[in-house]
């Protein structure tokens, strides 16, 4: 993999010469090139910044040096002193510009970037880079440009973020981390936090290593480590749990209430509309009726309903809305509806957890919960039966079910 870094502080990237990344460079696995942006500022003072249009504090990085640097990177001028050596495998680099307003940098994104042959990082300073540089790189140079944030805190520039991103990406490049085993084990952490680790001595200052780790029973050790990981994740990062649930937490952990289902906000309306249209395609196929609200509704309908129903949503770690359910007091009971999960997150107990979350939210005045599903939706009918629902008796719910649907009822037992 080739990695170019453009910065006015080249020495900030010196740590990339150290440790595994340094060795990977010497082993030819990584080709890391750091370029001083000032070499592309050709005035006497090699100026790279100027005052912001529209006023305000601080300075903004000028477009000209950046354009010259990017031009030199993607179309190296023949024989020029600062020319960058022959272009790498892919004709143009993926340009990453760190910035607090960027998309979150995640392990998943690092893994995606680790598959790329050529990455370039543009380190901003001051108040940031003139916005036209981003447009120039994408529109004129045809680069894929990703503005990426290391986290929700403010740094003084992009260099520190690039150090972290390059390390997170490069260590996933085959051969960079000696024992790939640790990478495999790492990737099997199912989105949970790391378990506690110990080494010799077995007893230290009156503190002993947990005996299970000394027993050699790998099954028990794996179970102990998983419990510790779940424990830590629940305590320190409950926001990770939906994802962990999505990627393989045994279902009883999901039902153990560790899952974080959040109350919907008006801004969720658009994603809810997209998800419901996706999820009701199967109902349309099974029941042969296109003209059903989940499919025919428009955004204003979803927005209106958000104010009339209690609505809950689940998002995955990248922030994607992957599940939802709603409920309201209606007729003779607690009407539950729009229980939905994105296809790629099904089969992990999330649907059951969402349904139970909606049931648990029922007011004391509701003796029954009820919902509808398509008469021909066999899988749904089986799922709801397993969850304790039975066909409603005529008029039992006090609601008039939509044509082609069957009403299912479940008595709400209070603890
Ligand atoms: C690039 C200039 C400083 C930012 C005015 C302070 C990333 N997670 C992150 N936090 N901060 C950055 C970051 C900050 C940068 C630059 C990245 C270039 N600054 C600016 C806007 C407010 N100053 C970052 N990744």
Coordinates of C-alpha atoms and ligand atoms in Angstrom, one line a residue:
X1 CA 0.0 0.0 0.0
X2 CA 1.2 3.5 -0.8
X3 CA 0.4 6.3 1.6
X4 CA 1.1 10.0 0.9
X5 CA 0.7 12.6 3.6
X6 CA 0.6 16.3 2.8
X7 CA 1.3 18.6 5.8
X8 CA 3.1 21.8 6.9
X9 CA 4.5 19.8 9.8
X10 CA 6.3 16.8 8.2
X11 CA 8.1 16.0 11.4
X12 CA 4.8 15.3 13.0
X13 CA 4.6 12.1 11.0
X14 CA 8.1 10.9 12.1
X15 CA 6.5 8.3 14.4
X16 CA 5.5 6.4 11.3
X17 CA 9.2 5.4 11.0
X18 CA 8.9 3.5 14.3
X19 CA 7.6 0.1 15.4
X20 CA 5.5 -2.1 13.1
X21 CA 4.7 0.7 10.6
X22 CA 8.4 1.5 10.3
X23 CA 9.3 -2.1 9.9
X24 CA 6.5 -2.6 7.3
X25 CA 8.1 0.3 5.3
X26 CA 11.5 -1.3 5.4
X27 CA 9.9 -4.7 4.4
X28 CA 8.3 -3.0 1.4
X29 CA 4.8 -3.7 2.6
X30 CA 4.1 0.0 3.0
X31 CA 5.4 3.0 0.9
X32 CA 4.8 6.0 3.1
X33 CA 5.7 9.4 1.7
X34 CA 5.4 12.7 3.7
X35 CA 5.3 15.9 1.7
X36 CA 5.8 19.4 3.0
X37 CA 3.0 21.6 1.7
X38 CA 5.2 24.7 1.9
X39 CA 7.2 23.2 -1.1
X40 CA 4.1 24.0 -3.1
X41 CA 3.8 27.6 -2.0
X42 CA 6.0 29.5 -4.3
X43 CA 5.9 33.1 -2.8
X44 CA 8.9 34.4 -0.9
X45 CA 7.4 33.5 2.4
X46 CA 5.9 30.2 1.2
X47 CA 2.5 31.4 2.5
X48 CA -0.1 28.7 3.0
X49 CA -2.7 30.6 4.9
X50 CA -4.7 33.9 4.7
X51 CA -7.6 35.6 6.4
X52 CA -11.1 34.1 6.2
X53 CA -13.7 35.6 3.8
X54 CA -16.7 36.7 5.8
X55 CA -14.4 37.6 8.8
X56 CA -14.0 35.6 11.9
X57 CA -11.0 34.5 14.0
X58 CA -8.0 32.6 12.8
X59 CA -6.7 31.9 9.3
X60 CA -7.7 29.6 6.4
X61 CA -5.4 27.5 4.3
X62 CA -5.0 28.9 0.8
X63 CA -6.2 26.7 -2.2
X64 CA -3.2 27.3 -4.5
X65 CA -0.6 25.3 -2.5
X66 CA -3.0 22.5 -2.0
X67 CA -3.9 22.3 -5.7
X68 CA -0.2 22.3 -6.6
X69 CA 0.5 19.6 -4.1
X70 CA -2.4 17.4 -5.3
X71 CA -1.5 18.0 -8.9
X72 CA 2.1 16.9 -8.2
X73 CA 0.7 13.8 -6.4
X74 CA -1.6 12.5 -9.0
X75 CA 0.1 13.7 -12.1
X76 CA 3.8 13.8 -11.2
X77 CA 5.6 16.3 -13.5
X78 CA 8.4 14.6 -15.4
X79 CA 11.8 15.4 -13.9
X80 CA 10.6 18.0 -11.4
X81 CA 12.7 18.1 -8.2
X82 CA 9.8 17.4 -5.9
X83 CA 8.1 15.1 -8.2
X84 CA 6.7 12.1 -6.5
X85 CA 8.1 8.8 -7.9
X86 CA 6.1 6.7 -10.4
X87 CA 2.4 6.5 -9.7
X88 CA 1.3 3.4 -7.8
X89 CA -1.0 0.6 -8.8
X90 CA -4.3 2.5 -8.8
X91 CA -4.1 5.6 -11.0
X92 CA -5.3 8.0 -8.3
X93 CA -5.3 7.9 -4.5
X94 CA -8.3 7.9 -2.2
X95 CA -8.0 11.3 -0.6
X96 CA -8.7 11.4 3.2
X97 CA -9.0 14.8 4.8
X98 CA -9.3 14.7 8.6
X99 CA -11.7 17.2 10.1
X100 CA -14.0 17.5 13.1
X101 CA -17.0 17.8 10.7
X102 CA -16.1 14.5 9.0
X103 CA -17.7 11.0 9.0
X104 CA -16.6 9.0 12.1
X105 CA -13.5 7.0 11.7
X106 CA -14.3 3.4 12.6
X107 CA -12.7 0.0 12.6
X108 CA -15.0 -1.0 9.7
X109 CA -13.9 2.1 7.7
X110 CA -10.2 1.3 8.6
X111 CA -10.7 -2.2 7.2
X112 CA -12.2 -0.9 4.0
X113 CA -9.3 1.5 3.6
X114 CA -6.8 -1.2 4.2
X115 CA -7.9 -2.9 1.0
X116 CA -7.0 0.2 -1.1
X117 CA -3.6 0.4 -2.9
X118 CA -3.1 4.1 -2.6
X119 CA -4.2 6.5 0.2
X120 CA -3.4 10.2 0.5
X121 CA -4.0 12.2 3.6
X122 CA -4.3 16.0 3.6
X123 CA -3.5 17.6 7.0
X124 CA -5.3 20.8 7.5
X125 CA -4.3 23.4 10.1
X126 CA -5.6 26.8 11.3
X127 CA -9.4 27.0 10.9
X128 CA -9.3 24.5 8.0
X129 CA -8.7 24.3 4.2
X130 CA -10.5 26.5 1.6
X131 CA -13.6 24.5 0.7
X132 CA -12.8 24.8 -3.0
X133 CA -9.9 22.4 -2.6
X134 CA -12.3 19.6 -1.7
X135 CA -14.3 20.4 -4.8
X136 CA -11.2 20.6 -7.0
X137 CA -9.9 17.3 -5.8
X138 CA -13.2 15.5 -6.4
X139 CA -14.5 17.3 -9.5
X140 CA -11.3 18.3 -11.4
X141 CA -8.9 15.5 -10.3
X142 CA -11.6 12.9 -10.0
X143 CA -10.5 11.7 -6.6
X144 CA -12.7 10.0 -4.1
X145 CA -12.6 12.5 -1.2
X146 CA -13.5 11.4 2.3
X147 CA -13.7 13.9 5.2
X148 CA -13.1 11.8 8.3
X149 CA -13.2 12.7 12.0
X150 CA -11.2 10.9 14.6
X151 CA -13.7 11.7 17.3
X152 CA -16.0 14.3 18.9
X153 CA -13.2 16.5 20.3
X154 CA -11.2 19.4 18.7
X155 CA -7.6 19.0 17.6
X156 CA -5.4 21.8 16.3
X157 CA -4.8 20.1 13.0
X158 CA -5.0 16.8 11.0
X159 CA -1.6 15.4 11.7
X160 CA -2.5 13.6 14.9
X161 CA -5.6 12.2 13.3
X162 CA -3.5 10.9 10.4
X163 CA -1.1 9.2 12.7
X164 CA -3.9 7.3 14.3
X165 CA -5.7 6.5 11.0
X166 CA -2.5 5.3 9.3
X167 CA -1.7 3.0 12.3
X168 CA -5.3 1.6 12.4
X169 CA -5.3 1.0 8.6
X170 CA -1.7 -0.2 8.1
X171 CA -1.9 -2.8 10.8
X172 CA -4.7 -4.4 8.8
X173 CA -2.5 -4.7 5.7
X174 CA -1.5 -8.4 5.4
X175 CA 1.9 -9.0 6.8
X176 CA 2.2 -5.7 8.8
X177 CA 1.2 -7.3 12.1
X178 CA 3.4 -10.4 12.6
X179 CA 0.9 -12.8 14.2
X180 CA -2.2 -12.4 12.1
X181 CA -3.8 -14.6 14.8
X182 CA -4.2 -11.5 17.1
X183 CA -5.9 -9.7 14.2
X184 CA -8.3 -12.6 13.7
X185 CA -9.0 -12.9 17.4
X186 CA -9.5 -9.1 17.5
X187 CA -11.9 -9.2 14.6
X188 CA -13.9 -11.9 16.4
X189 CA -14.6 -9.5 19.3
X190 CA -18.1 -9.1 17.9
X191 CA -18.0 -5.3 18.5
X192 CA -17.6 -5.9 22.2
X193 CA -14.9 -4.3 24.3
X194 CA -11.7 -6.2 25.0
X195 CA -11.7 -8.6 28.0
X196 CA -9.1 -8.0 30.8
X197 CA -5.7 -9.5 30.2
X198 CA -3.0 -10.8 32.6
X199 CA 0.5 -12.1 32.5
X200 CA 3.1 -13.5 35.0
X201 CA 3.4 -13.4 38.0
X202 CA 0.2 -15.3 38.8
X203 CA 0.2 -13.5 42.2
X204 CA 1.3 -9.9 42.4
X205 CA 1.1 -7.6 45.4
X206 CA -1.6 -9.7 46.8
X207 CA -3.6 -9.7 43.6
X208 CA -4.1 -13.1 41.9
X209 CA -4.8 -13.8 38.3
X210 CA -8.4 -15.2 37.9
X211 CA -7.9 -19.0 38.4
X212 CA -10.0 -19.8 35.3
X213 CA -7.1 -18.4 33.2
X214 CA -4.6 -20.8 34.8
X215 CA -6.9 -23.9 34.4
X216 CA -6.1 -24.6 30.7
X217 CA -9.8 -25.3 30.0
X218 CA -10.1 -23.2 26.8
X219 CA -13.9 -23.5 26.7
X220 CA -14.2 -22.0 30.2
X221 CA -11.6 -19.4 29.4
X222 CA -13.4 -18.3 26.3
X223 CA -16.7 -18.1 28.2
X224 CA -15.1 -16.1 31.0
X225 CA -13.5 -13.7 28.6
X226 CA -16.8 -13.2 26.7
X227 CA -18.7 -12.5 30.0
X228 CA -16.1 -10.0 30.9
X229 CA -16.3 -8.4 27.5
X230 CA -20.1 -8.1 27.7
X231 CA -19.9 -6.8 31.3
X232 CA -17.4 -4.1 30.2
X233 CA -19.4 -3.2 27.2
X234 CA -22.7 -2.8 29.1
X235 CA -20.9 -0.7 31.8
X236 CA -18.7 1.5 29.5
X237 CA -20.2 1.4 26.0
X238 CA -23.9 0.5 26.0
X239 CA -24.1 2.3 22.6
X240 CA -22.1 -0.6 21.1
X241 CA -24.5 -3.3 22.2
X242 CA -27.0 -3.1 19.4
X243 CA -24.1 -3.8 17.0
X244 CA -22.7 -6.5 19.2
X245 CA -26.2 -8.0 19.3
X246 CA -26.3 -7.7 15.5
X247 CA -23.0 -9.5 15.1
X248 CA -23.5 -12.5 17.3
X249 CA -24.2 -11.9 21.0
X250 CA -26.1 -15.0 22.1
X251 CA -29.8 -14.1 22.0
X252 CA -30.2 -14.3 25.8
X253 CA -27.8 -11.4 26.1
X254 CA -30.1 -9.4 23.8
X255 CA -33.2 -10.3 25.8
X256 CA -31.1 -9.6 29.0
X257 CA -32.1 -5.9 28.4
X258 CA -28.5 -5.0 27.4
X259 CA -29.8 -3.8 24.1
X260 CA -30.3 0.0 23.7
X261 CA -33.5 0.8 21.9
X262 CA -33.9 4.6 21.7
X263 CA -37.0 6.8 21.4
X264 CA -37.4 8.1 17.9
X265 CA -37.0 11.8 17.1
X266 CA -38.6 13.7 14.2
X267 CA -35.4 13.6 12.3
X268 CA -35.8 9.8 12.1
X269 CA -38.8 10.1 9.8
X270 CA -37.1 9.8 6.5
X271 CA -35.1 6.7 7.4
X272 CA -38.2 5.1 8.9
X273 CA -40.0 5.7 5.6
X274 CA -37.1 4.0 3.7
X275 CA -37.0 1.1 6.1
X276 CA -40.7 0.5 6.2
X277 CA -41.0 0.5 2.4
X278 CA -38.1 -2.0 2.3
X279 CA -39.5 -4.3 5.0
X280 CA -43.1 -4.4 3.6
X281 CA -42.0 -5.7 0.2
X282 CA -42.2 -9.2 1.6
X283 CA -45.8 -8.6 2.9
X284 CA -46.7 -7.2 -0.6
X285 CA -45.2 -10.3 -2.3
X286 CA -46.9 -12.7 0.2
X287 CA -50.3 -10.9 0.2
X288 CA -50.3 -9.6 -3.4
X289 CA -51.6 -6.2 -2.3
X290 CA -49.4 -3.1 -3.0
X291 CA -51.9 -0.6 -1.7
X292 CA -51.0 -0.9 2.0
X293 CA -50.0 2.1 4.2
X294 CA -46.4 1.0 4.9
X295 CA -45.8 1.2 1.1
X296 CA -48.1 4.0 0.0
X297 CA -47.4 6.4 2.9
X298 CA -45.3 9.6 2.2
X299 CA -42.9 11.4 4.5
X300 CA -45.5 13.7 5.9
X301 CA -47.6 10.7 6.9
X302 CA -44.6 9.2 8.8
X303 CA -43.9 12.6 10.4
X304 CA -47.6 12.9 11.4
X305 CA -47.6 9.4 12.9
X306 CA -44.4 10.2 14.9
X307 CA -46.5 12.7 16.9
X308 CA -49.4 10.2 17.4
X309 CA -47.5 7.0 18.2
X310 CA -44.7 6.1 20.6
X311 CA -41.9 5.2 18.2
X312 CA -38.6 3.5 19.0
X313 CA -35.6 2.9 16.8
X314 CA -32.4 0.9 16.7
X315 CA -29.2 2.1 15.0
X316 CA -26.0 0.2 14.2
X317 CA -22.6 1.6 15.1
X318 CA -22.3 3.4 11.9
X319 CA -25.5 5.2 12.8
X320 CA -27.6 3.4 10.2
X321 CA -31.3 3.0 11.3
X322 CA -31.8 -0.8 11.2
X323 CA -34.9 -1.3 13.3
X324 CA -38.1 0.2 14.6
X325 CA -41.4 -0.4 16.4
X326 CA -44.3 1.8 17.5
X327 CA -47.3 1.6 19.8
X328 CA -50.3 3.6 21.0
X329 CA -53.3 3.3 23.1
X330 CA -56.1 2.6 20.7
X331 CA -59.5 0.9 20.9
X332 CA -59.4 -1.6 23.8
X333 CA -55.7 -1.9 24.2
X334 CA -52.1 -1.2 23.3
X335 CA -51.8 -1.3 19.5
X336 CA -48.3 -2.2 18.3
X337 CA -47.2 -1.6 14.8
X338 CA -44.5 -1.2 12.2
X339 CA -42.2 -3.8 13.9
X340 CA -39.3 -3.8 11.3
X341 CA -35.7 -4.8 10.9
X342 CA -33.3 -4.3 8.0
X343 CA -32.8 -7.6 6.3
X344 CA -29.1 -7.8 7.2
X345 CA -29.7 -7.6 10.9
X346 CA -32.4 -10.3 11.3
X347 CA -32.1 -13.6 13.1
X348 CA -30.3 -12.1 16.2
X349 CA -33.2 -11.7 18.6
X350 CA -33.6 -8.0 17.8
X351 CA -37.1 -8.3 16.6
X352 CA -38.2 -10.1 19.8
X353 CA -36.4 -7.5 21.9
X354 CA -38.1 -4.7 20.0
X355 CA -41.5 -6.3 20.4
X356 CA -40.9 -6.9 24.1
X357 CA -39.8 -3.3 24.5
X358 CA -43.0 -2.0 22.9
X359 CA -45.1 -4.4 25.2
X360 CA -43.2 -3.2 28.3
X361 CA -44.1 0.4 27.4
X362 CA -47.8 -0.3 27.6
X363 CA -49.7 1.9 30.2
X364 CA -51.3 0.1 33.1
X365 CA -54.7 0.8 31.7
X366 CA -54.0 -1.6 28.7
X367 CA -54.9 -5.2 29.4
X368 CA -54.1 -6.4 25.9
X369 CA -51.5 -5.7 23.3
X370 CA -52.5 -6.3 19.7
X371 CA -51.1 -6.0 16.2
X372 CA -51.9 -6.9 12.7
X373 CA -50.0 -8.8 10.0
X374 CA -50.9 -10.1 6.5
X375 CA -53.2 -13.1 6.4
X376 CA -50.6 -14.8 4.1
X377 CA -47.5 -13.7 6.1
X378 CA -46.8 -17.2 7.4
X379 CA -43.4 -16.4 9.0
X380 CA -44.8 -13.4 10.8
X381 CA -47.8 -15.4 12.1
X382 CA -45.4 -18.1 13.4
X383 CA -43.2 -15.5 15.0
X384 CA -46.1 -13.8 16.8
X385 CA -47.5 -17.1 17.9
X386 CA -44.2 -17.9 19.5
X387 CA -44.3 -14.5 21.2
X388 CA -47.6 -15.3 22.8
X389 CA -50.1 -13.8 20.4
X390 CA -53.4 -15.4 19.2
X391 CA -56.0 -14.4 16.7
X392 CA -58.3 -11.8 18.1
X393 CA -62.0 -12.5 18.6
X394 CA -64.3 -10.2 16.5
X395 CA -64.4 -6.7 18.1
X396 CA -62.0 -7.7 20.8
X397 CA -59.5 -5.0 20.1
X398 CA -62.0 -2.3 19.3
X399 CA -60.0 -1.5 16.3
X400 CA -60.9 -2.1 12.6
X401 CA -58.1 -4.2 11.1
X402 CA -56.8 -3.2 7.6
X403 CA -58.2 -5.4 4.8
X404 CA -56.2 -8.6 4.1
X405 CA -54.7 -8.6 7.6
X406 CA -55.3 -10.7 10.7
X407 CA -55.4 -9.2 14.2
X408 CA -53.4 -10.9 16.9
X409 CA -53.8 -10.3 20.6
X410 CA -51.7 -10.9 23.7
X411 CA -52.8 -10.4 27.2
X412 CA -50.4 -8.0 29.0
X413 CA -49.4 -9.6 32.3
X414 CA -48.2 -7.0 34.8
X415 CA -45.4 -8.0 37.2
Ligands
LIG1 C1 -8.2 18.7 11.0 C2 -7.6 22.3 11.4 C3 -8.4 22.8 13.7 C4 -10.8 22.6 13.5 C5 -11.0 25.3 14.4 C6 -9.5 24.1 15.9 C7 -10.0 15.1 13.0 N1 -11.5 14.6 15.6 C8 -10.9 15.8 15.2 N2 -10.9 16.9 16.0 N3 -10.3 17.9 15.3 C9 -9.8 17.5 14.1 C10 -9.1 18.3 13.2 C11 -9.0 19.7 13.5 C12 -8.4 20.5 12.6 C13 -8.0 20.0 11.3 C14 -8.7 17.9 11.9 C15 -7.5 21.1 10.6 N4 -8.1 21.9 12.6 C16 -9.6 23.5 13.5 C17 -12.1 23.4 13.4 C18 -12.2 24.4 14.5 N5 -9.8 24.6 14.5 C19 -10.2 16.1 14.0 N6 -9.9 14.3 12.3

